[in-house]
XYZ file of C-alpha atoms in Angstrom:
705
model
C -9.235 -40.108 65.980
C -8.724 -43.188 63.155
C -8.883 -46.363 64.283
C -6.282 -48.820 64.922
C -6.296 -52.291 62.551
C -5.480 -54.932 64.846
C -3.168 -57.816 62.317
C -3.227 -61.794 63.849
C 0.796 -63.096 62.234
C 1.357 -66.665 63.089
C 5.082 -67.895 64.081
C 5.508 -70.876 62.504
C 9.281 -71.443 63.603
C 8.778 -73.119 66.488
C 11.577 -72.319 68.486
C 10.767 -74.958 71.937
C 8.928 -77.894 72.151
C 6.239 -75.568 73.705
C 3.078 -74.943 71.050
C 3.929 -72.268 67.879
C 3.564 -68.471 69.782
C 0.753 -65.957 68.220
C 1.741 -62.333 68.126
C -0.490 -59.455 68.311
C 0.911 -56.513 65.787
C -1.095 -53.197 66.094
C -0.732 -51.405 62.706
C -1.956 -47.468 62.483
C -4.263 -46.937 58.980
C -1.999 -44.354 57.648
C -4.046 -40.767 57.228
C -5.578 -39.393 54.223
C -3.983 -37.682 51.721
C -3.844 -33.343 52.022
C -6.092 -32.042 48.823
C -4.572 -29.945 46.360
C -5.265 -26.508 46.360
C -7.135 -25.008 43.674
C -4.482 -23.100 42.335
C -2.428 -24.993 41.712
C -4.691 -27.373 40.073
C -5.902 -24.428 37.724
C -1.803 -22.965 37.381
C -1.610 -27.513 35.545
C -4.525 -26.683 33.687
C -3.702 -23.720 32.447
C -0.639 -24.650 31.414
C -1.914 -27.864 29.755
C -3.793 -26.094 27.712
C -1.656 -23.208 27.234
C 1.263 -26.380 25.385
C -0.973 -28.054 23.860
C -0.824 -28.400 20.206
C -3.923 -27.111 19.711
C -3.528 -24.204 20.939
C 0.137 -23.685 19.621
C -1.268 -23.977 16.068
C -4.556 -21.404 16.472
C -1.997 -18.687 18.464
C 0.186 -19.273 16.048
C -2.028 -18.684 12.872
C -3.579 -15.890 14.123
C -0.552 -14.468 14.438
C 0.984 -15.303 10.775
C -2.363 -14.217 8.963
C -2.769 -10.707 11.944
C 0.556 -10.046 10.970
C -0.131 -10.686 7.146
C -2.137 -7.822 7.032
C -0.395 -5.407 9.115
C 2.928 -6.323 6.968
C 1.168 -6.103 4.362
C -0.225 -3.004 4.624
C 3.600 -1.553 5.250
C 5.331 -3.487 1.920
C 1.897 -1.109 0.150
C 3.041 2.160 1.669
C 6.937 1.601 0.475
C 5.026 0.818 -2.678
C 3.345 3.962 -2.551
C 6.536 5.739 -1.041
C 8.530 4.696 -3.552
C 6.764 5.667 -6.548
C 5.448 9.026 -5.465
C 8.699 9.952 -4.375
C 13.254 9.316 -5.302
C 14.257 7.037 -2.870
C 14.357 3.784 -4.694
C 16.956 6.694 -6.705
C 18.731 7.495 -3.356
C 19.016 3.502 -2.330
C 20.457 2.635 -5.018
C 22.844 5.681 -5.688
C 24.048 4.941 -1.838
C 24.396 1.242 -2.577
C 26.764 1.820 -5.369
C 29.141 4.094 -3.412
C 29.057 1.477 -0.300
C 29.796 -1.131 -2.967
C 32.671 1.497 -4.491
C 30.667 1.773 -7.916
C 31.710 5.163 -8.257
C 30.595 4.530 -11.956
C 27.071 2.886 -11.119
C 26.319 5.929 -8.269
C 26.241 8.368 -10.929
C 23.941 6.516 -13.651
C 21.272 6.843 -10.443
C 22.416 10.387 -9.750
C 21.290 11.228 -13.530
C 18.524 8.141 -13.208
C 16.817 10.474 -9.469
C 18.153 14.372 -11.420
C 15.286 13.175 -14.196
C 12.838 11.728 -12.043
C 12.919 14.934 -9.974
C 12.676 17.655 -13.215
C 9.590 14.769 -14.875
C 7.964 15.423 -11.162
C 8.719 19.160 -11.558
C 6.841 19.343 -14.607
C 4.337 17.286 -13.538
C 3.248 19.621 -10.568
C 3.385 22.831 -12.440
C 1.161 21.431 -15.006
C -1.497 20.802 -11.416
C -1.299 25.611 -11.806
C -2.487 25.404 -14.415
C -5.677 22.407 -15.001
C -8.484 23.685 -12.663
C -8.801 26.615 -15.923
C -8.084 23.716 -18.658
C -10.483 21.786 -17.201
C -12.783 24.003 -17.294
C -12.514 25.485 -20.242
C -12.498 21.817 -21.723
C -15.756 21.142 -19.319
C -17.718 24.445 -20.648
C -16.887 23.307 -25.131
C -17.856 20.063 -24.177
C -21.496 21.263 -22.697
C -22.212 23.636 -25.263
C -21.454 20.909 -28.138
C -23.077 18.004 -26.551
C -25.703 20.179 -26.092
C -25.860 21.671 -29.634
C -25.716 17.811 -30.494
C -28.948 16.662 -28.610
C -31.172 19.264 -29.574
C -30.060 19.220 -33.724
C -30.929 15.619 -32.855
C -34.166 16.170 -32.185
C -34.717 18.752 -34.537
C -33.690 16.465 -36.909
C -36.543 13.502 -34.830
C -39.507 16.980 -34.719
C -39.149 17.120 -38.828
C -39.292 13.368 -39.246
C -42.140 13.012 -36.791
C -43.830 16.350 -37.296
C -43.798 17.004 -33.354
C -42.608 20.128 -32.656
C -42.352 18.339 -29.151
C -39.032 15.821 -30.187
C -36.514 18.786 -30.571
C -35.715 18.415 -26.302
C -37.040 14.316 -26.995
C -32.794 13.553 -26.620
C -31.567 15.845 -23.629
C -34.432 14.996 -21.172
C -33.139 11.214 -22.171
C -29.608 12.101 -20.921
C -30.596 14.399 -18.416
C -32.912 11.336 -17.491
C -30.212 8.847 -17.676
C -28.193 10.803 -14.758
C -31.039 11.080 -12.452
C -30.549 7.503 -12.645
C -26.495 6.938 -12.297
C -27.635 8.973 -9.047
C -29.796 7.284 -7.536
C -27.133 3.524 -8.115
C -25.119 5.621 -6.733
C -26.554 6.877 -3.780
C -28.379 3.331 -2.754
C -25.029 2.005 -3.194
C -22.678 4.095 -1.307
C -23.786 3.458 2.272
C -23.058 -0.716 2.134
C -19.803 0.636 -0.208
C -18.247 2.354 2.871
C -19.325 -0.541 5.064
C -17.627 -3.087 2.592
C -14.858 -0.685 2.003
C -12.418 -1.455 4.612
C -12.729 -5.178 4.872
C -11.843 -5.252 1.326
C -9.109 -3.062 2.099
C -7.590 -5.107 4.419
C -7.848 -8.442 1.948
C -6.560 -6.548 -0.264
C -3.453 -6.512 2.511
C -3.244 -9.420 3.937
C -3.207 -10.742 0.127
C 0.172 -8.484 -0.086
C 1.205 -10.091 2.724
C 0.391 -13.399 2.635
C 2.596 -13.269 -1.115
C 5.318 -12.125 0.291
C 5.146 -14.247 3.420
C 5.463 -11.437 5.661
C 5.363 -13.331 8.874
C 7.872 -14.097 10.991
C 9.533 -17.932 11.262
C 7.850 -18.943 13.926
C 4.263 -18.567 12.307
C 4.454 -19.949 9.454
C 2.870 -23.034 8.082
C 5.013 -26.413 8.588
C 5.446 -26.789 5.395
C 6.718 -23.417 4.571
C 8.570 -24.047 8.023
C 10.111 -27.373 6.120
C 13.704 -28.206 7.688
C 14.379 -28.494 3.912
C 16.156 -24.940 4.117
C 15.467 -21.947 1.448
C 16.654 -20.938 -1.313
C 19.545 -18.666 -1.780
C 18.827 -15.747 -3.216
C 20.805 -12.211 -2.164
C 17.222 -11.420 -0.019
C 17.573 -13.787 1.811
C 21.814 -13.871 1.692
C 21.075 -9.693 2.834
C 18.832 -10.444 5.813
C 20.973 -12.934 6.911
C 24.015 -10.610 7.135
C 21.825 -7.916 8.537
C 21.172 -9.523 11.357
C 24.185 -11.542 12.303
C 25.058 -8.558 15.111
C 27.903 -6.868 13.821
C 26.427 -2.978 14.564
C 28.455 -1.010 11.509
C 26.782 -4.170 8.966
C 23.742 -3.636 10.149
C 23.634 0.112 9.929
C 24.996 -0.050 6.460
C 22.656 -2.145 5.425
C 19.619 -0.241 6.530
C 21.123 2.851 4.994
C 20.902 0.962 1.514
C 17.376 -1.018 2.076
C 16.066 -3.124 -0.031
C 19.828 -2.464 -2.497
C 21.925 -4.392 0.083
C 22.386 -6.887 -1.742
C 24.769 -4.302 -4.506
C 27.526 -5.590 -2.097
C 26.885 -9.759 -3.131
C 28.557 -10.800 -6.461
C 27.385 -13.500 -8.719
C 24.767 -16.895 -6.405
C 27.175 -19.291 -8.411
C 25.660 -22.859 -8.148
C 28.625 -24.514 -7.588
C 28.733 -28.426 -6.398
C 25.912 -29.044 -3.710
C 25.060 -25.249 -3.203
C 26.109 -22.445 -3.790
C 28.844 -19.630 -3.319
C 28.912 -16.147 -3.060
C 31.082 -12.940 -2.605
C 29.949 -10.893 -0.776
C 32.539 -6.639 -0.601
C 31.268 -5.511 3.673
C 31.124 -1.639 3.858
C 33.500 -0.442 5.620
C 33.808 -0.435 9.296
C 33.365 -4.297 8.881
C 35.982 -6.893 9.104
C 35.574 -10.210 7.587
C 36.938 -12.163 10.999
C 34.008 -10.254 12.338
C 31.790 -12.569 9.587
C 33.856 -15.358 9.918
C 33.486 -15.352 13.645
C 29.622 -15.987 14.107
C 29.679 -19.143 11.312
C 26.800 -20.410 13.401
C 23.902 -17.514 13.301
C 24.888 -16.981 9.960
C 23.742 -20.988 8.729
C 20.984 -20.556 11.002
C 20.005 -16.624 10.041
C 20.195 -18.821 6.325
C 18.100 -22.463 7.629
C 20.905 -23.730 7.320
C 22.636 -26.014 10.558
C 27.164 -24.861 11.292
C 28.946 -27.479 8.855
C 26.347 -26.898 5.687
C 27.756 -22.938 5.328
C 32.085 -22.240 5.165
C 33.131 -18.933 5.122
C 36.621 -18.241 3.802
C 38.619 -15.012 2.429
C 39.516 -14.672 -0.994
C 42.021 -12.583 -3.038
C 39.771 -9.427 -2.798
C 39.853 -7.125 0.005
C 37.262 -7.017 2.653
C 35.384 -9.714 0.915
C 34.516 -13.163 2.429
C 33.111 -15.847 0.400
C 29.475 -17.935 1.362
C 29.689 -21.369 0.575
C 26.464 -22.775 1.194
C 25.456 -26.275 0.828
C 21.873 -27.683 0.092
C 19.533 -28.723 2.958
C 21.161 -32.152 4.196
C 23.630 -32.490 1.312
C 26.906 -33.300 2.856
C 25.064 -36.110 4.676
C 24.693 -38.547 1.693
C 28.322 -40.379 0.819
C 29.898 -39.279 -2.405
C 30.897 -42.519 -4.676
C 33.784 -45.207 -4.856
C 36.928 -44.340 -5.901
C 37.811 -44.584 -8.968
C 40.246 -47.251 -7.840
C 37.843 -49.411 -7.429
C 35.504 -49.301 -10.572
C 38.519 -48.741 -12.825
C 40.589 -52.309 -12.780
C 43.330 -50.558 -15.199
C 43.852 -47.298 -13.712
C 47.645 -46.862 -12.891
C 49.597 -44.448 -10.812
C 52.597 -42.054 -12.061
C 54.563 -40.676 -9.214
C 56.101 -37.373 -11.364
C 53.071 -36.584 -13.251
C 50.697 -38.029 -11.817
C 47.279 -36.768 -8.944
C 45.394 -38.719 -6.338
C 42.104 -39.228 -6.664
C 41.380 -38.120 -2.850
C 37.716 -38.063 -3.231
C 35.341 -34.788 -3.886
C 35.058 -30.773 -3.367
C 32.913 -28.650 -2.023
C 31.724 -27.930 -5.329
C 31.295 -32.044 -5.836
C 34.759 -31.188 -8.230
C 37.617 -34.116 -8.092
C 39.402 -33.419 -5.897
C 43.365 -35.130 -6.352
C 46.376 -34.844 -5.323
C 49.984 -34.625 -6.144
C 52.234 -36.615 -4.479
C 55.342 -35.923 -5.871
C 58.404 -34.369 -3.422
C 55.828 -33.669 -0.974
C 56.437 -35.276 2.842
C 52.351 -35.828 4.130
C 50.893 -35.261 7.479
C 46.874 -36.601 8.485
C 45.768 -35.941 11.727
C 42.621 -35.556 13.433
C 40.461 -36.838 16.021
C 39.739 -40.744 16.991
C 37.882 -42.667 14.588
C 37.244 -40.359 12.216
C 38.941 -41.941 8.231
C 42.512 -40.804 8.554
C 44.239 -44.110 8.436
C 41.614 -45.255 6.090
C 42.421 -41.687 3.859
C 46.382 -41.979 4.263
C 46.310 -45.864 2.826
C 43.757 -44.527 0.006
C 46.697 -42.781 -1.265
C 49.445 -44.550 -0.600
C 46.916 -47.470 -2.371
C 46.735 -45.298 -5.547
C 50.845 -44.530 -5.440
C 52.030 -48.572 -5.187
C 50.287 -48.409 -8.275
C 53.556 -47.091 -9.803
C 56.349 -49.935 -10.516
C 58.701 -48.243 -9.007
C 58.215 -46.192 -5.443
C 58.983 -48.153 -2.854
C 57.685 -48.088 1.223
C 58.456 -48.911 4.406
C 56.000 -48.599 6.815
C 54.950 -48.571 10.026
C 52.206 -49.604 11.611
C 51.778 -48.624 15.260
C 47.935 -49.842 15.925
C 48.304 -52.708 14.442
C 45.018 -54.287 13.515
C 45.501 -54.735 10.116
C 44.973 -51.896 8.914
C 48.124 -51.895 7.053
C 47.840 -55.630 5.811
C 47.838 -55.831 2.625
C 51.111 -54.566 1.997
C 52.772 -57.705 3.246
C 54.455 -58.497 0.128
C 54.372 -55.086 -1.735
C 56.109 -53.179 1.316
C 59.789 -53.669 2.286
C 59.397 -53.277 5.623
C 56.520 -53.222 7.291
C 56.132 -53.445 10.682
C 53.067 -54.173 12.954
C 52.675 -53.615 17.103
C 52.035 -50.776 19.071
C 54.735 -51.719 21.766
C 58.014 -49.650 22.695
C 59.762 -52.854 21.151
C 58.023 -51.760 17.527
C 58.549 -48.115 18.214
C 62.056 -49.347 18.562
C 61.777 -51.192 15.222
C 59.433 -48.223 13.855
C 63.078 -45.983 15.067
C 65.376 -47.814 13.459
C 63.271 -48.284 10.324
C 62.839 -44.591 9.526
C 66.857 -44.244 10.762
C 68.084 -46.761 7.999
C 65.635 -44.296 5.355
C 68.119 -42.083 6.845
C 70.706 -43.898 5.461
C 69.531 -44.050 2.439
C 69.003 -40.840 2.178
C 72.905 -39.813 2.395
C 73.618 -42.593 0.269
C 71.855 -41.136 -2.827
C 72.839 -37.026 -1.946
C 76.112 -38.601 -1.961
C 75.761 -39.785 -5.476
C 77.335 -38.377 -8.844
C 74.711 -34.879 -9.619
C 71.656 -36.307 -12.394
C 71.102 -39.226 -10.842
C 67.744 -40.446 -10.688
C 66.522 -42.287 -7.864
C 63.051 -44.100 -7.554
C 60.690 -43.048 -4.709
C 60.923 -44.255 -1.468
C 57.718 -43.443 0.881
C 58.268 -43.572 4.750
C 55.751 -44.085 6.312
C 54.081 -44.221 9.790
C 50.556 -44.207 11.113
C 50.042 -43.316 14.432
C 53.586 -41.875 14.910
C 52.104 -40.107 18.226
C 53.009 -43.506 19.653
C 56.865 -42.451 18.851
C 56.653 -39.038 19.940
C 55.113 -40.446 22.848
C 57.088 -43.562 23.720
C 59.322 -43.392 27.182
C 61.851 -46.329 26.101
C 65.319 -45.240 26.202
C 68.736 -47.673 24.181
C 71.430 -48.317 25.695
C 73.821 -45.398 25.354
C 70.290 -42.932 27.665
C 68.574 -41.748 23.905
C 65.521 -42.045 24.159
C 63.138 -43.345 21.341
C 60.253 -40.908 21.626
C 60.461 -36.592 22.647
C 60.772 -33.934 21.251
C 64.627 -33.179 22.125
C 68.565 -32.798 20.273
C 68.966 -36.660 21.004
C 65.585 -37.958 20.492
C 65.841 -40.646 18.231
C 62.695 -40.984 16.417
C 62.134 -37.565 16.103
C 66.023 -36.319 14.766
C 65.337 -38.839 11.902
C 62.208 -37.336 10.506
C 63.956 -33.417 11.039
C 66.297 -35.164 8.799
C 64.166 -36.931 6.174
C 61.998 -33.293 6.055
C 65.378 -31.409 5.568
C 66.535 -33.192 3.282
C 64.487 -36.029 1.439
C 62.582 -34.167 -1.031
C 65.153 -33.123 -3.719
C 66.749 -37.291 -3.663
C 62.852 -38.798 -3.705
C 62.712 -39.808 0.321
C 59.039 -38.835 1.241
C 57.775 -39.062 5.251
C 54.091 -39.637 5.655
C 52.639 -39.514 8.690
C 49.193 -40.069 10.841
C 48.744 -38.585 14.626
C 45.364 -38.419 16.108
C 44.214 -35.173 18.420
C 47.416 -33.599 17.862
C 49.239 -31.556 20.632
C 52.670 -29.815 21.246
C 54.351 -33.350 23.188
C 52.907 -35.716 20.260
C 53.546 -33.722 17.907
C 55.982 -31.250 17.026
C 56.503 -28.336 16.148
C 59.155 -28.853 13.338
C 57.884 -32.138 12.373
C 54.315 -30.269 11.733
C 55.788 -27.592 9.916
C 58.430 -29.633 8.141
C 55.175 -31.500 5.999
C 54.554 -29.798 2.613
C 50.703 -31.477 2.067
C 48.584 -30.694 5.455
C 45.771 -32.216 6.502
C 43.056 -32.541 9.228
C 39.524 -33.685 10.228
C 37.504 -33.114 13.151
C 39.235 -31.539 15.593
C 37.856 -30.613 19.041
C 40.131 -26.479 19.273
C 40.767 -23.562 16.667
C 44.516 -24.308 19.139
C 44.704 -27.706 17.032
C 43.274 -26.449 14.088
C 46.385 -24.538 14.467
C 48.352 -27.175 15.193
C 47.605 -29.181 12.021
C 47.129 -27.251 8.697
C 49.430 -24.065 10.393
C 48.092 -20.205 10.918
C 48.335 -19.044 7.592
C 45.226 -21.933 7.100
C 42.635 -21.226 9.857
C 43.460 -18.149 9.101
C 42.033 -18.098 5.690
C 38.675 -20.141 6.421
C 39.987 -23.594 7.800
C 38.386 -24.848 9.980
C 38.579 -28.129 10.945
C 37.679 -27.474 13.966
C 33.740 -26.952 13.605
C 33.538 -30.268 12.218
C 31.536 -32.891 13.083
C 33.069 -36.027 14.421
C 31.312 -38.816 13.956
C 29.536 -37.528 11.330
C 31.470 -35.643 8.967
C 34.081 -38.592 9.057
C 36.489 -38.344 6.014
C 36.173 -35.065 5.476
C 39.641 -33.813 5.585
C 40.805 -29.563 5.700
C 42.991 -30.056 3.130
C 46.405 -27.124 2.630
C 48.709 -27.594 0.474
C 50.071 -26.462 -2.959
C 49.558 -30.071 -4.020
C 46.306 -29.858 -4.900
C 43.549 -27.671 -6.320
C 42.731 -24.490 -4.477
C 40.079 -22.305 -5.761
C 42.062 -18.578 -5.743
C 43.005 -16.490 -2.531
C 41.936 -19.484 -0.870
C 44.460 -21.180 1.430
C 42.772 -24.335 1.573
C 40.367 -26.545 0.918
C 37.606 -28.991 2.245
C 37.696 -33.161 0.699
C 35.007 -35.593 0.825
C 37.616 -38.452 1.008
C 36.315 -42.157 -0.926
C 36.248 -45.156 1.362
C 38.056 -48.152 0.290
C 36.810 -51.313 2.212
C 39.461 -53.256 3.240
C 37.995 -56.178 0.505
C 39.117 -53.744 -1.974
C 42.090 -52.815 -0.977
C 43.491 -56.257 -0.641
C 42.242 -56.604 -4.498
C 43.727 -53.145 -5.279
C 47.356 -54.188 -3.813
C 47.180 -57.308 -5.809
C 47.155 -55.550 -8.629
C 49.986 -53.684 -7.418
C 52.051 -56.785 -6.868
C 51.187 -57.963 -10.532
C 53.404 -55.450 -11.477
C 56.388 -56.424 -9.199
C 58.831 -58.321 -9.533
C 58.249 -59.840 -6.584
C 59.038 -57.717 -3.282
C 60.616 -59.985 0.644
C 58.518 -57.537 3.267
C 60.611 -57.551 6.525
C 58.055 -57.625 9.527
C 61.143 -57.430 12.025
C 63.966 -55.361 12.393
C 66.748 -58.225 13.518
C 70.054 -56.439 16.376
C 72.487 -57.874 18.230
C 73.217 -61.470 16.652
C 75.262 -63.209 14.140
C 74.562 -62.883 10.906
C 75.118 -65.409 7.911
C 75.591 -63.118 5.157
C 74.611 -65.359 2.051
C 71.208 -66.907 4.175
C 70.187 -63.556 4.411
C 70.670 -62.796 0.486
C 68.481 -65.865 0.032
C 65.310 -64.186 1.853
C 65.978 -60.706 0.679
C 65.548 -62.648 -3.447
C 62.972 -63.293 -2.641
C 60.313 -65.104 -5.478
C 62.203 -62.863 -8.135
C 64.369 -65.318 -10.682
C 67.335 -62.256 -10.742
C 67.286 -59.667 -8.534
C 69.661 -55.693 -9.319
C 73.001 -55.662 -7.565
C 71.716 -52.207 -6.255
C 68.293 -53.564 -4.452
C 70.090 -55.853 -2.733
C 72.022 -53.751 -0.550
C 68.820 -51.778 0.004
C 66.320 -55.346 0.533
C 69.545 -56.108 2.992
C 70.322 -52.830 4.909
C 66.195 -53.071 5.322
C 67.023 -56.114 7.122
C 69.646 -55.331 9.069
C 71.127 -52.223 9.508
C 73.993 -52.237 11.854
C 74.941 -55.353 9.739
C 74.013 -54.433 6.329
C 73.459 -50.503 6.430
C 77.201 -49.738 5.524
C 77.614 -52.229 2.415
C 78.935 -51.926 -1.225
C 79.226 -53.141 -4.141
C 82.255 -54.748 -3.070
C 81.191 -56.378 -0.041
C 78.317 -58.276 -1.448
C 80.948 -59.977 -4.277
C 82.649 -60.188 -1.350
C 80.890 -62.487 -0.094
C 79.604 -64.630 -3.426
C 82.669 -64.940 -4.819
C 83.884 -68.042 -4.924
C 80.382 -69.294 -4.085
C 79.329 -70.030 -7.830
C 76.981 -67.565 -7.214
C 78.714 -64.725 -8.105
C 76.683 -61.332 -10.057
C 76.392 -61.189 -13.647
C 75.706 -59.245 -15.624
C 71.653 -59.202 -17.553
C 70.725 -56.814 -20.025
C 73.684 -54.164 -18.951
C 72.741 -54.330 -15.703
C 75.003 -56.871 -12.378
C 72.163 -58.795 -11.261
C 72.210 -62.148 -8.400
C 70.808 -65.501 -9.138
C 68.326 -67.096 -7.401
C 68.706 -70.402 -8.571
C 72.187 -69.492 -7.906
C 72.083 -69.046 -4.633
C 70.030 -71.218 -3.447
C 72.217 -74.168 -4.763
C 75.065 -72.423 -3.333
C 73.228 -73.248 0.159
C 72.525 -76.571 -1.252
C 75.385 -77.767 -1.369
C 77.519 -76.047 1.567
C 78.453 -78.473 4.018
C 75.547 -78.088 7.194
C 76.927 -76.011 10.089
C 79.494 -73.740 7.729
C 78.611 -70.370 6.246
C 79.547 -67.628 5.091
C 80.700 -66.174 7.660
C 82.584 -69.108 8.856
C 83.917 -68.741 5.760
C 85.857 -64.862 6.715
């Protein structure tokens, strides 16, 4: 029975005038801890010993060297069997037949027949060899004895001693006896040491071939660098892929399974090879096992790409050098070459590099564009780099809506005709009216005389999913968002997709995390160039790129979010795609904001000056003369046609239907009438400024009407 301990506690807080109260508390002594059973302690010790690094290293070493010997014996036996039989020829024959190369198959069949004929002749010769050998031994022995006796006769004549006649023969007999004694002495130890020497020879063969599982190999061999890609490694990776028909076909071919492979070519930061699959194996079975194939090749999943070339029943494997895709690519030529200009019709935008390390350049001529992907994967930078290149063509005009509104497109202020930045419903309304204004411009161009050439007009909306998901409605209850027949933004985009390309009015959109709600089917299928960054699912990849690209091997859903930032899978006829493929993977150049500002400054220097509208005003009285002066910007004179475009962009309701007659009506009699310069009608900025300065206060062009 345990003893109780008595503690004294003094309450120092008096409750009355009486003396302080002393309390006694009895605290029991804690019970002693129960001892840990012996079997538990033994189990912990065993587990610690088994999982210790030294134990594991020792176990791997023992297993490795044992397997070197066993597998070395298999290799030697296989070589001996191949040397004695026609197995090698038969494997090559089956490989050629499986690959459909019947001419090579006939050649190997001829070689096999010649080998069998030569082997038959050797075996027939063995039937006569004992008699021939006996005859040869008898003749040789007789001649040798005769020579030795003749030599002894010569020695006897020379030495005058008849006993020397048998001296040479006796010497030979004595030498043979010495050899027999040596063999008798060595034979016993040789029988003891011989098996160990044989095992050492087998171990040497196995160690040279690294004939052991990867887990048993030493750390310097089991490195993270990845093995070089060789035909045998590719064949083994395919054999162990888990496709029974493929495994059985390769097993029948033996080592000649490499006959399925085309040449292994160096392709950028990796290698590339075509694999013709045997009958009964579908390409989709290999595509669906991309991760396992990558692991069999000692690579990560993102370092192996499987595409479908033109040849039937063939897959094209591109395997990156280990870690190569994690290295950044170089800066954009837009940053390094200050003299670079753009050509909308004939040029190509330097977008980045493909997996082979070649420059990936995209033609933007008369192609609607869609870029999508998860958030924060580099969508805006990729889209902006194309706009930065195209801005270096001074004929290109921009209408821009940034529905994120954090300044990613702020450098286009003074370059774009319209630049709306913000995520609210009001910003969506303004962007919608901007796109509808582009539709009006498209219709005006369509009605122009045939053969008229129009400058490119790029209608760019970043974060377009915000517009599609906008719940706002106009005064007629027509929704701005959505994908119905009365949805204003959706219908404006569809109209540009349908007819804009022919008159150089192009729609560029950037969206994130695509769904049928925030990226309607008709809109995404209206883009000629479709590009996708990392996505979450295959269904999203099909939305972004289309079924044909995904069925052909495009897999943006297998890109690694965060790690593959800026890497795009592109489906377009505007970029060079290897024959037989439906898409290409591009690692885009990253252009920081400061460099983007420098590029737009160069683009602004190519132009006379552009007044950027940052808000589209609606439903209010306008002063046409003030508006005309505001759209002239800093240029000394502007073409009347450009003045009309800028006025329409400023306020579609007030000026969308204006013609040259309306402009002339406002300016007639003010001293700022349009005049000809170099054979074209222009409006002079100084004249309009002088008219405004001389106009009585409170008067306006609208009052004069």
